[in-house]
Tab-separated table of C-alpha atoms in Angstrom:
chain	number	residue	atom	x	y	z
A	1	MET	CA	114.462	38.747	196.059
A	2	LYS	CA	110.821	38.673	196.976
A	3	LYS	CA	110.738	42.517	196.541
A	4	LEU	CA	112.230	41.965	193.039
A	5	LEU	CA	109.914	39.530	191.784
A	6	GLY	CA	107.057	41.502	193.111
A	7	LEU	CA	108.381	44.423	191.125
A	8	THR	CA	108.853	42.017	188.163
A	9	LEU	CA	105.399	40.784	188.137
A	10	ALA	CA	104.061	44.463	188.514
A	11	PHE	CA	105.960	45.692	185.572
A	12	THR	CA	105.042	42.598	183.429
A	13	ALA	CA	101.321	43.136	184.542
A	14	LEU	CA	101.495	47.026	183.322
A	15	LEU	CA	103.388	46.201	180.074
A	16	VAL	CA	100.405	43.355	179.816
A	17	MET	CA	97.778	45.967	180.281
A	18	VAL	CA	99.113	48.555	178.091
A	19	GLY	CA	99.426	46.133	174.922
A	20	CYS	CA	95.802	44.974	175.660
A	21	GLY	CA	94.354	48.371	175.567
A	22	ASP	CA	91.171	49.647	173.580
A	23	GLU	CA	91.687	49.067	169.605
A	24	VAL	CA	91.727	52.075	167.540
A	25	THR	CA	88.142	52.687	166.176
A	26	LEU	CA	88.231	54.185	162.708
A	27	VAL	CA	85.553	56.424	161.799
A	28	ALA	CA	83.559	55.528	158.628
A	29	PRO	CA	83.404	57.952	155.834
A	30	GLY	CA	80.633	60.062	155.532
A	31	ASN	CA	78.115	62.009	153.285
A	32	PHE	CA	78.949	58.810	150.552
A	33	THR	CA	77.081	59.709	147.435
A	34	ILE	CA	76.836	58.207	144.139
A	35	ALA	CA	76.276	60.000	140.864
A	36	ALA	CA	76.425	59.367	136.887
A	37	ALA	CA	79.251	60.607	135.268
A	38	THR	CA	78.899	62.746	132.172
A	39	ASN	CA	79.039	59.777	129.795
A	40	GLU	CA	75.975	58.514	131.482
A	41	VAL	CA	77.947	55.092	132.190
A	42	ASP	CA	80.370	55.559	134.659
A	43	VAL	CA	79.730	55.613	138.351
A	44	VAL	CA	81.206	58.283	140.380
A	45	LEU	CA	81.612	57.747	144.017
A	46	ASP	CA	82.369	60.714	146.661
A	47	TRP	CA	82.529	61.125	150.547
A	48	ASP	CA	83.909	63.170	152.972
A	49	VAL	CA	87.647	62.910	153.712
A	50	VAL	CA	88.230	61.041	156.914
A	51	THR	CA	90.308	63.440	159.207
A	52	GLU	CA	91.808	61.029	161.769
A	53	GLU	CA	94.825	58.918	160.931
A	54	ILE	CA	94.130	56.424	158.337
A	55	ASP	CA	95.824	54.821	155.500
A	56	GLY	CA	93.181	54.782	152.852
A	57	TYR	CA	89.816	53.714	151.894
A	58	TYR	CA	88.101	50.619	150.269
A	59	VAL	CA	85.680	50.622	147.726
A	60	TYR	CA	82.876	48.038	147.722
A	61	PHE	CA	80.652	47.127	144.849
A	62	ASN	CA	78.027	44.376	145.486
A	63	THR	CA	80.277	43.502	148.629
A	64	ALA	CA	83.261	42.913	146.720
A	65	ALA	CA	86.398	45.404	147.031
A	66	ILE	CA	86.769	46.765	143.497
A	67	GLY	CA	89.361	49.656	144.789
A	68	THR	CA	91.880	50.719	147.619
A	69	LEU	CA	92.313	54.347	147.682
A	70	THR	CA	94.516	56.716	149.437
A	71	THR	CA	92.264	59.880	148.619
A	72	ALA	CA	88.534	60.391	148.746
A	73	GLY	CA	86.752	59.873	145.565
A	74	TYR	CA	86.457	57.085	142.855
A	75	THR	CA	85.048	56.440	139.574
A	76	HIS	CA	83.427	53.103	138.611
A	77	VAL	CA	84.465	52.816	134.874
A	78	ASP	CA	81.609	51.463	132.679
A	79	PRO	CA	80.409	48.786	135.105
A	80	GLN	CA	77.843	47.464	132.752
A	81	GLU	CA	75.626	46.475	135.468
A	82	THR	CA	74.045	47.678	138.587
A	83	GLY	CA	74.258	46.842	142.250
A	84	THR	CA	75.245	48.764	145.569
A	85	TYR	CA	78.391	50.611	146.748
A	86	TYR	CA	79.870	51.688	150.056
A	87	VAL	CA	83.392	52.742	151.242
A	88	THR	CA	85.383	51.903	154.141
A	89	ALA	CA	88.310	53.522	155.835
A	90	TYR	CA	91.270	51.553	157.058
A	91	LEU	CA	94.372	51.701	158.896
A	92	ASP	CA	96.975	48.918	158.973
A	93	GLU	CA	95.046	45.753	159.388
A	94	ASP	CA	91.721	47.876	160.797
A	95	GLU	CA	88.780	48.821	158.889
A	96	SER	CA	86.027	51.278	159.841
A	97	ASP	CA	82.329	50.460	159.410
A	98	PRO	CA	81.029	50.968	155.759
A	99	SER	CA	79.788	54.168	154.965
A	100	THR	CA	76.047	54.383	154.019
A	101	THR	CA	75.000	52.016	150.991
A	102	GLU	CA	74.083	53.555	147.597
A	103	SER	CA	72.326	51.646	144.972
A	104	THR	CA	72.417	51.838	141.322
A	105	ALA	CA	69.759	48.945	140.824
A	106	PRO	CA	66.785	49.960	138.772
A	107	VAL	CA	63.206	49.666	140.217
A	108	ILE	CA	61.131	47.205	138.278
A	109	ALA	CA	57.465	47.762	138.344
A	110	ASP	CA	55.257	44.974	136.882
A	111	ASN	CA	51.646	44.488	135.580
A	112	ILE	CA	50.862	48.008	134.983
A	113	THR	CA	47.561	48.611	132.817
A	114	LEU	CA	47.640	51.908	130.897
A	115	ALA	CA	44.294	52.825	129.309
A	116	GLU	CA	44.301	55.126	126.042
A	117	ILE	CA	43.467	58.335	126.677
A	118	ASN	CA	39.920	57.592	125.607
A	119	ALA	CA	39.447	54.329	127.148
A	120	THR	CA	38.547	53.563	130.713
A	121	GLY	CA	41.484	53.897	133.134
A	122	ASN	CA	44.750	55.838	133.713
A	123	SER	CA	46.711	57.037	130.749
A	124	GLY	CA	49.844	58.577	132.476
A	125	LEU	CA	52.964	57.057	134.211
A	126	GLY	CA	55.273	58.547	136.436
A	127	TRP	CA	58.154	57.654	138.320
A	128	ASP	CA	58.944	58.741	142.090
A	129	ARG	CA	62.120	60.371	142.082
A	130	THR	CA	62.849	59.260	145.487
A	131	ASP	CA	62.280	55.449	145.596
A	132	GLY	CA	61.730	54.855	141.806
A	133	SER	CA	58.051	53.537	142.267
A	134	ALA	CA	55.796	53.737	139.288
A	135	THR	CA	52.086	55.137	139.683
A	136	THR	CA	49.540	55.564	137.125
A	137	TYR	CA	47.784	58.814	136.545
A	138	THR	CA	44.645	59.964	134.911
A	139	MET	CA	45.507	62.641	132.186
A	140	ALA	CA	42.331	64.416	132.836
A	141	ASP	CA	43.414	66.213	135.792
A	142	ALA	CA	46.108	68.748	135.131
A	143	THR	CA	46.852	68.829	138.512
A	144	ASN	CA	48.946	65.436	137.859
A	145	ALA	CA	51.084	67.013	135.322
A	146	ALA	CA	54.119	67.318	137.438
A	147	LEU	CA	53.843	63.581	138.092
A	148	ILE	CA	53.862	62.139	134.885
A	149	ASP	CA	56.398	61.112	132.941
A	150	PHE	CA	54.709	59.985	129.682
A	151	TYR	CA	51.224	58.813	128.552
A	152	PHE	CA	49.390	56.474	126.070
A	153	SER	CA	47.391	57.546	123.354
A	154	ASP	CA	46.487	56.757	119.639
A	155	TRP	CA	46.111	60.486	118.828
A	156	ALA	CA	42.447	60.376	117.893
A	157	ALA	CA	39.181	60.330	119.353
A	158	GLY	CA	38.416	56.805	120.407
A	159	TYR	CA	40.825	54.004	121.009
A	160	ALA	CA	40.788	52.182	117.585
A	161	GLY	CA	43.710	53.789	116.459
A	162	THR	CA	47.601	53.283	116.161
A	163	TYR	CA	48.925	53.299	120.078
A	164	GLU	CA	51.748	55.048	121.013
A	165	PHE	CA	53.538	56.364	123.973
A	166	TYR	CA	53.634	60.449	124.146
A	167	THR	CA	55.541	62.972	125.927
A	168	PRO	CA	52.848	64.717	128.186
A	169	ASP	CA	53.756	67.940	126.907
A	170	LEU	CA	51.656	67.168	123.895
A	171	VAL	CA	48.764	66.210	125.539
A	172	GLU	CA	46.880	69.291	125.094
A	173	THR	CA	47.100	69.161	121.317
A	174	ASP	CA	45.910	65.555	121.202
A	175	PRO	CA	42.598	65.017	119.365
A	176	GLY	CA	41.507	62.533	121.781
A	177	VAL	CA	41.492	65.151	124.419
A	178	THR	CA	37.912	66.679	124.338
A	179	TRP	CA	38.091	68.255	127.787
A	180	PRO	CA	39.556	71.502	128.890
A	181	MET	CA	42.970	70.996	130.131
A	182	SER	CA	45.684	73.435	131.236
A	183	GLY	CA	48.943	72.500	132.918
A	184	THR	CA	52.552	72.427	132.951
A	185	TRP	CA	53.611	69.087	131.635
A	186	ASN	CA	56.626	66.963	131.891
A	187	SER	CA	58.647	66.363	128.530
A	188	CYS	CA	59.964	62.910	127.814
A	189	SER	CA	61.424	61.037	125.059
A	190	PHE	CA	61.681	57.356	123.786
A	191	THR	CA	63.623	54.963	121.807
A	192	GLU	CA	62.391	52.685	118.868
A	193	VAL	CA	61.906	49.040	119.920
A	194	LEU	CA	65.274	48.154	121.504
A	195	PRO	CA	67.379	45.220	119.889
A	196	ASP	CA	67.207	43.141	123.207
A	197	PRO	CA	64.388	42.200	125.222
A	198	PHE	CA	63.555	43.829	128.839
A	199	ASP	CA	65.502	41.543	130.742
A	200	ASP	CA	68.594	41.549	128.522
A	201	VAL	CA	68.962	44.876	128.231
A	202	THR	CA	72.134	46.378	130.168
A	203	VAL	CA	72.796	50.214	129.317
A	204	LEU	CA	70.356	52.220	127.200
A	205	PRO	CA	71.232	53.975	123.950
A	206	ALA	CA	73.043	57.022	124.189
A	207	SER	CA	70.996	58.676	121.478
A	208	GLY	CA	67.946	57.755	119.045
A	209	TYR	CA	65.256	59.431	121.899
A	210	TYR	CA	61.985	60.814	120.274
A	211	ASN	CA	58.982	62.572	121.648
A	212	HIS	CA	56.710	59.421	120.642
A	213	THR	CA	57.190	56.122	119.795
A	214	GLU	CA	54.773	53.658	118.320
A	215	VAL	CA	53.462	50.943	120.508
A	216	THR	CA	52.970	47.906	118.043
A	217	ALA	CA	54.389	44.582	119.050
A	218	THR	CA	54.118	42.692	122.640
A	219	SER	CA	57.196	41.873	124.407
A	220	ALA	CA	59.085	44.891	122.685
A	221	ALA	CA	61.332	47.062	125.160
A	222	TYR	CA	61.883	51.059	124.871
A	223	GLY	CA	64.166	53.143	126.539
A	224	VAL	CA	62.784	56.240	128.212
A	225	TYR	CA	64.636	59.671	129.114
A	226	THR	CA	62.610	62.059	131.034
A	227	GLY	CA	62.819	65.992	130.808
A	228	ASP	CA	65.019	66.243	134.166
A	229	ASP	CA	67.475	63.539	132.951
A	230	TYR	CA	66.433	60.190	134.382
A	231	PHE	CA	66.515	56.960	132.162
A	232	GLY	CA	63.626	54.255	132.429
A	233	MET	CA	62.309	51.491	130.342
A	234	VAL	CA	58.973	50.166	129.358
A	235	GLU	CA	58.157	46.536	128.112
A	236	VAL	CA	54.836	46.293	126.312
A	237	LYS	CA	53.403	43.024	127.668
A	238	SER	CA	49.932	42.820	126.189
A	239	ILE	CA	47.989	45.022	124.010
A	240	ASN	CA	44.035	44.958	124.197
A	241	THR	CA	42.408	46.767	121.172
A	242	GLY	CA	39.153	45.937	122.453
A	243	THR	CA	39.600	47.782	125.474
A	244	GLY	CA	42.311	50.002	124.369
A	245	GLU	CA	44.653	49.040	127.165
A	246	VAL	CA	48.237	47.891	127.293
A	247	GLU	CA	49.950	45.953	130.079
A	248	VAL	CA	53.359	47.345	130.778
A	249	ARG	CA	56.635	46.296	132.795
A	250	VAL	CA	58.653	49.191	133.648
A	251	ALA	CA	62.233	49.963	134.888
A	252	PHE	CA	63.320	53.152	136.560
A	253	GLN	CA	67.141	53.923	137.362
A	254	PRO	CA	67.063	56.280	140.372
A	255	VAL	CA	70.544	57.738	139.560
A	256	GLN	CA	69.957	60.733	137.637
A	257	GLY	CA	71.730	60.536	134.213
A	258	LEU	CA	72.720	56.805	134.448
A	259	ARG	CA	71.927	54.987	131.533
A	260	ILE	CA	72.578	51.530	133.137
A	261	LEU	CA	69.607	49.341	133.573
A	262	GLU	CA	70.925	46.019	134.090
A	263	HIS	CA	68.947	43.985	136.361
B	1	MET	CA	-42.847	74.670	38.494
B	2	ARG	CA	-42.248	71.241	39.805
B	3	LYS	CA	-38.888	72.007	38.032
B	4	MET	CA	-38.194	75.188	39.696
B	5	ALA	CA	-38.966	73.296	43.023
B	6	ILE	CA	-36.329	70.660	42.390
B	7	LEU	CA	-33.973	73.237	41.318
B	8	LEU	CA	-34.347	74.944	44.408
B	9	ILE	CA	-34.143	72.240	46.560
B	10	ALA	CA	-30.892	71.407	44.982
B	11	VAL	CA	-29.501	74.820	45.383
B	12	VAL	CA	-30.364	75.013	49.028
B	13	ALA	CA	-28.689	71.585	49.316
B	14	LEU	CA	-25.336	72.535	47.827
B	15	MET	CA	-25.452	75.614	49.935
B	16	VAL	CA	-25.507	73.643	52.894
B	17	ILE	CA	-23.032	71.194	52.131
B	18	GLY	CA	-20.821	74.015	51.153
B	19	CYS	CA	-20.899	75.694	54.224
B	20	GLN	CA	-19.948	72.628	56.172
B	21	PRO	CA	-16.158	73.315	58.097
B	22	PRO	CA	-13.377	71.149	56.920
B	23	GLU	CA	-13.387	67.622	57.865
B	24	GLY	CA	-11.592	66.793	61.077
B	25	MET	CA	-10.725	70.403	62.194
B	26	GLY	CA	-13.625	70.152	64.549
B	27	GLY	CA	-14.248	73.898	64.111
B	28	VAL	CA	-10.700	74.868	65.455
B	29	SER	CA	-8.438	76.947	63.012
B	30	GLN	CA	-5.274	75.562	61.372
B	31	GLU	CA	-3.146	78.145	63.395
B	32	ALA	CA	-4.644	77.277	66.755
B	33	PHE	CA	-4.246	73.503	65.947
B	34	ASP	CA	-0.625	74.177	64.914
B	35	GLU	CA	-0.079	75.930	68.279
B	36	LEU	CA	-1.687	73.308	70.106
B	37	LYS	CA	0.399	70.923	68.454
B	38	THR	CA	3.704	72.853	69.239
B	39	GLN	CA	2.560	72.646	72.770
B	40	VAL	CA	2.050	68.963	72.887
B	41	GLU	CA	4.970	68.482	71.050
B	42	THR	CA	7.036	70.433	73.916
B	43	MET	CA	5.280	68.644	76.640
B	44	GLN	CA	5.895	65.321	75.201
B	45	THR	CA	9.799	66.432	75.214
B	46	ASP	CA	9.279	67.523	79.052
B	47	LEU	CA	7.565	64.480	79.843
B	48	ASP	CA	10.692	62.359	78.095
B	49	ASN	CA	13.095	63.988	80.307
B	50	VAL	CA	11.169	63.642	83.121
B	51	HIS	CA	11.203	60.055	82.406
B	52	ALA	CA	14.916	59.933	81.787
B	53	SER	CA	15.830	61.633	84.934
B	54	LEU	CA	13.537	59.190	86.969
B	55	ASP	CA	14.984	56.367	85.273
B	56	GLN	CA	18.562	57.485	86.058
B	57	LEU	CA	17.404	58.342	89.816
B	58	ILE	CA	15.865	54.584	89.941
B	59	GLU	CA	19.175	53.313	88.737
B	60	ASP	CA	21.353	54.900	91.221
B	61	TYR	CA	19.035	53.970	94.018
B	62	ASN	CA	19.271	50.239	92.943
B	63	ALA	CA	22.993	50.534	92.548
B	64	LEU	CA	23.436	51.774	96.012
B	65	LYS	CA	21.024	49.535	97.650
B	66	ALA	CA	22.552	46.605	96.080
B	67	LYS	CA	26.132	47.742	97.414
B	68	VAL	CA	24.643	48.355	101.208
B	69	ASP	CA	22.792	45.034	101.345
B	70	LYS	CA	25.934	43.163	100.019
B	71	GLY	CA	27.861	45.171	102.684
B	72	SER	CA	30.478	45.380	100.355
B	73	ALA	CA	30.780	49.167	100.294
B	74	PRO	CA	31.746	49.935	103.801
B	75	VAL	CA	31.408	53.762	104.604
B	76	PRO	CA	34.875	55.157	104.496
B	77	LYS	CA	36.460	56.178	107.588
B	78	PRO	CA	37.198	59.811	108.161
B	79	PRO	CA	40.928	60.494	107.679
B	80	ALA	CA	42.593	60.223	111.172
B	81	PRO	CA	44.230	63.215	112.664
B	82	SER	CA	47.813	63.619	111.700
B	83	LYS	CA	50.200	62.660	114.435
B	84	PRO	CA	52.565	65.492	115.661
B	85	PRO	CA	56.192	65.225	113.903
B	86	LYS	CA	58.488	62.854	115.201
B	87	VAL	CA	61.343	64.805	116.853
B	88	LYS	CA	64.416	63.476	118.162
B	89	VAL	CA	65.134	64.850	121.626
B	90	LYS	CA	68.309	63.120	122.314
C-alpha cells in the first residue's frame, strides 16, 4: 500500500512538473518597416514572416490594436493622423514582444530665422532625412547645395522687395546673388497659403505645388514638397522688412512620400 | 575891288559849305552803314534767342528745385527684376 502511494505521488509530481514547463516564447516580427502608399495618405506596414508556429499578428497604432492578421503585411488606410506603429506575433493567448516601433509623427522645429539672401544670416533651410531635424545654411557656399531644401529671397538686390520661398535650383539666376556660384542644387515646390493654420493641418494637398511662393502674411502656413518626395510645412511667424528676416516654424514628415502632417 | 573881295569870300564860303559830308553819316558810306545795320540786327536776333534759352533754362531749374525742395518728386525706383515664371511642379 505504501509502495502504491509512493508511485502515485511520484506520478502526480511528474505530471505537475510537465504541466508547469517553460511557456512558449514567441519571436517578435523582424524587419518591421512603414512606408507611404502611392496615394500618399495610406501607411503600408511590412515585416518578415515569423517562421515559428503562430496564429497570426496584432498591429498596433499609438499603442491601440488596429488589426489582427494571419499573414504579414498591413495597410493603414487613410489614418488622417500620425503616430507610432508596431506589430506582435501571437499564438493562443501568448503574444510576442513588439517589433521595433516606427513613427509617422512629423518633426517640428520652431523659432527658426531665415534671412533674405542679401540680408545678414542664413537663407537656406534643409531637413535631415534621418531624424527630420531642420538646419539653416548660407546660400553663399555652394558646398551646402545638397543639404538645402528651400531658400528665402526677394528676387532682387537688397532685401526690400517682395519676399518668397524659392526652390534652390533657381538660386544661380537670383538677381540678389552677386557672388560666383556653381553647385548642384535641390529642387522643391510650395503650395499657396494653406486654408488651415499650421496646427490644424492634417493632410497636405495632393497638388498645387509651385517652384516659388509669396510670403506676405504672418501665421500663414505653406505645404512643401521636396524634389526627393518628402513633404513638409512652413509657418511664417513674423516678417521683418527692416532686417530682411522671417521667423518660421517648420514640420517635416520623415516617411518619404507621406502627406500626413497632423501633429 | 572891295566888291570883288566880298564876292570871292562868298564863293569860297559856298565851296567850303558845299564840300561838307552829309549830316549824321560820320563819313561812313550808306552801303557800309546798311551792312553794319544788318549785322547789328542779326546780333540782336541772336541775343534775343540766347535770352529766350536762358529764360527757359532758369524756368526748368526753378521747377526742378521746387520739386526737390518739397520732396514731392521721389526719384523713381528702377524696375524690379522680373521674377521667374511660376511653374506648377506637382
